[in-house]
Amino acid sequence: MTPPLPPEVSPRPSACPGLWRIVAARDGGICRIKLPGGLLLADQADAVADAAERFAGGVIEATNRANLQIRGIGDDHRGLVEHLLVAGLGPRDAAGDDVRNLMVSPLAGLDPAMVFDTRPLAGQVLDLLESTPRFHKLSAKFAMQLDGGEALAMLEHAHDLWLSAMQREGRIWLRFGLASSLSNSQVLGAVPVDQGLALVRAVLERFLDLATPEQSRMRQLLQVCPVEHFLEGLPLQIDTSSLAWQRPATTSAWLGVLPQRQGVALGVAPPLGRLTPAMLRGAAHVVRQWGDGSLRLTPWQSLVLTNLNPTHVQPAREHLAALGLLCHSEHPLARVVACTGSSGCAKGQADTKADAVTLAGLLHHGAPGSVHLSACPRSCAMAHTAPATLLARAPGRYDLYLRDARQPGFGRLRGADLTPEEAGAMLDLPTEHLDD
Ligand code: SF4
C-alpha cells in the first residue's frame, strides 16, 4: 500500500513535524503522531515501538500536547508512514493531519470530579476538523481544549479556544474563552452543551473569515480585532450571565495511582519524556493484561493506564518500573523537564537532557515538572512557565529564572551563567520557596 501524499492546503506553512511532514533535526527526522484525545491502543503502541526500531533509532517522545514523536528517522519515510497508517494512526484525510489539536483530560469519562464525559463531543469536534476542507487551512499550532471539569486536567496551556463544562439549573453548559488558558479563566460566554459543536464550528469559521495568513493564532487576530467584534459575528446565541468564574483547582499529581469513578488508573512517565520501544511495549502488555487495552498520553509527557483493578496496580507498577518508567511523584527525574538539547537539535546551546540528569540527582525536593531546562528560548518541552527555568547560554551554563506572575516569559532572573551543580544548590528547596 502506498500512503497518500498530503496536499499542500494551508496558506500558513508549518515547520512543525506531522505524520507526513518529517522534519530534519541533528539526530535525524522527526515524525509527530497525533492521538485523538491522547488515546493509544495497545496494538498501536506496539506498532509505534516497531516503527521506531525499524525506521529510526528507537527514540520515542511523549509531547506536551499528549501526542507521540519518533526521532532519528532514516531515509525510508514512506515505509514509516505506511507502517503507522496500517496501525490506524493517521487521519481519515491526509490534509486533516495537522488540525487534530484538541486536548481533553487524560481521565476524560473516568474522572470522579467530571461534570460530563467529554469524549463523544471531542470525537465530533475531531471529525469536524478532519472532514472540513476549510479548517485544514488552520495553522498546525491552532489548538483547542475541551474541559469536562475533571480533577486531572491541564489548566496552564493557552489555547486558541477552550470550552469548560458547568452545571446550571440541572443542565450542562459550556463556558468558553479565546486565546487564553483555563487557569486565567477569561470567560467570554456560555452555550448549552448541545450547542458545543456549533460553537466550535462558528468560532473557527469566524477566525478564518477575519484572520490574514500572517495571523495564524487567535491571539494575533485579537490584537487587532476587538473581541466584542469577533463575538458579534458568531451566528448563535451566547449567554453572558456567568462570566465571573474561576476554574476549580486540579490535582497536581499525575504519577502513581489516580482515582477513577470506578477502578483506578496508574500514571507513569518516561524519564525526560523519552520512551524506549521496550517501555511502550511493556505498557501495552500491562494494559492488555490488567487494564482496558489502551493507554492515554498526557500533556505532562506521561502515560495513564486506565481502568485497572486496584489489586493489579502493584504488579503493573513493578513491571513498568523494571522497564525504567517513573511510577511515583517523588522520583527525582520526575521533577525535571528538558527539551531535546544540543545532542539532537541544532538550535540547542547545551545538552539539556544530560544536564537534567545531573541536576535531578541534586534535588531532594520539588513537585513533578517543577524545573525546566531549555536549550534555547523556544521552550519546546513546556507550553507553560515552570516554577524554575534554566535557560542555556552555552554548553553546561545556564541562566536561572524563577516564575513570577509580575514578569513575562520565564520570570525573575535568579542567577546567571550557572553550572547545573550551582543551579542545583540554589534549587534544592521545597517548591513553595521557589514560587512567588
Ligand atoms: S527549545 Fe530550542 S534547543 Fe530545545 S528542542 Fe526546542 S528549538 Fe531545540
JSON list of C-alpha atoms and ligand atoms in Angstrom, two decimals, residues 71 338-342 344-350 352 372-381, ligand 1:
[
{"chain": "A", "resi": 71, "resn": "ARG", "atom": "CA", "xyz": [13.04, 10.77, 16.36]},
{"chain": "A", "resi": 338, "resn": "ALA", "atom": "CA", "xyz": [14.22, 19.05, 29.40]},
{"chain": "A", "resi": 339, "resn": "CYS", "atom": "CA", "xyz": [13.99, 19.80, 25.71]},
{"chain": "A", "resi": 340, "resn": "THR", "atom": "CA", "xyz": [15.96, 17.79, 23.15]},
{"chain": "A", "resi": 341, "resn": "GLY", "atom": "CA", "xyz": [19.01, 19.97, 23.59]},
{"chain": "A", "resi": 342, "resn": "SER", "atom": "CA", "xyz": [22.20, 20.13, 21.57]},
{"chain": "A", "resi": 344, "resn": "GLY", "atom": "CA", "xyz": [19.53, 16.37, 18.79]},
{"chain": "A", "resi": 345, "resn": "CYS", "atom": "CA", "xyz": [18.66, 19.97, 17.95]},
{"chain": "A", "resi": 346, "resn": "ALA", "atom": "CA", "xyz": [20.85, 22.41, 16.05]},
{"chain": "A", "resi": 347, "resn": "LYS", "atom": "CA", "xyz": [19.40, 25.36, 17.98]},
{"chain": "A", "resi": 348, "resn": "GLY", "atom": "CA", "xyz": [20.47, 23.93, 21.34]},
{"chain": "A", "resi": 349, "resn": "GLN", "atom": "CA", "xyz": [23.14, 25.76, 23.34]},
{"chain": "A", "resi": 350, "resn": "ALA", "atom": "CA", "xyz": [23.59, 22.91, 25.85]},
{"chain": "A", "resi": 352, "resn": "THR", "atom": "CA", "xyz": [19.87, 19.69, 28.39]},
{"chain": "A", "resi": 372, "resn": "HIS", "atom": "CA", "xyz": [12.56, 23.07, 33.20]},
{"chain": "A", "resi": 373, "resn": "LEU", "atom": "CA", "xyz": [15.81, 23.06, 31.21]},
{"chain": "A", "resi": 374, "resn": "SER", "atom": "CA", "xyz": [15.53, 24.72, 27.83]},
{"chain": "A", "resi": 375, "resn": "ALA", "atom": "CA", "xyz": [18.46, 24.76, 25.43]},
{"chain": "A", "resi": 376, "resn": "CYS", "atom": "CA", "xyz": [17.14, 27.88, 23.67]},
{"chain": "A", "resi": 377, "resn": "PRO", "atom": "CA", "xyz": [14.32, 30.39, 24.30]},
{"chain": "A", "resi": 378, "resn": "ARG", "atom": "CA", "xyz": [11.81, 28.46, 22.15]},
{"chain": "A", "resi": 379, "resn": "SER", "atom": "CA", "xyz": [10.83, 26.35, 25.16]},
{"chain": "A", "resi": 380, "resn": "CYS", "atom": "CA", "xyz": [9.70, 23.31, 23.15]},
{"chain": "A", "resi": 381, "resn": "ALA", "atom": "CA", "xyz": [9.42, 20.99, 26.15]},
{"chain": "B", "resi": 1, "resn": "SF4", "atom": "S1", "xyz": [13.87, 24.56, 22.98]},
{"chain": "B", "resi": 1, "resn": "SF4", "atom": "FE1", "xyz": [15.32, 25.16, 21.38]},
{"chain": "B", "resi": 1, "resn": "SF4", "atom": "S2", "xyz": [17.06, 23.78, 21.64]},
{"chain": "B", "resi": 1, "resn": "SF4", "atom": "FE2", "xyz": [15.33, 22.89, 22.74]},
{"chain": "B", "resi": 1, "resn": "SF4", "atom": "S3", "xyz": [14.41, 21.47, 21.27]},
{"chain": "B", "resi": 1, "resn": "SF4", "atom": "FE3", "xyz": [13.33, 23.45, 21.09]},
{"chain": "B", "resi": 1, "resn": "SF4", "atom": "S4", "xyz": [14.38, 24.52, 19.43]},
{"chain": "B", "resi": 1, "resn": "SF4", "atom": "FE4", "xyz": [15.73, 22.86, 20.09]}
]
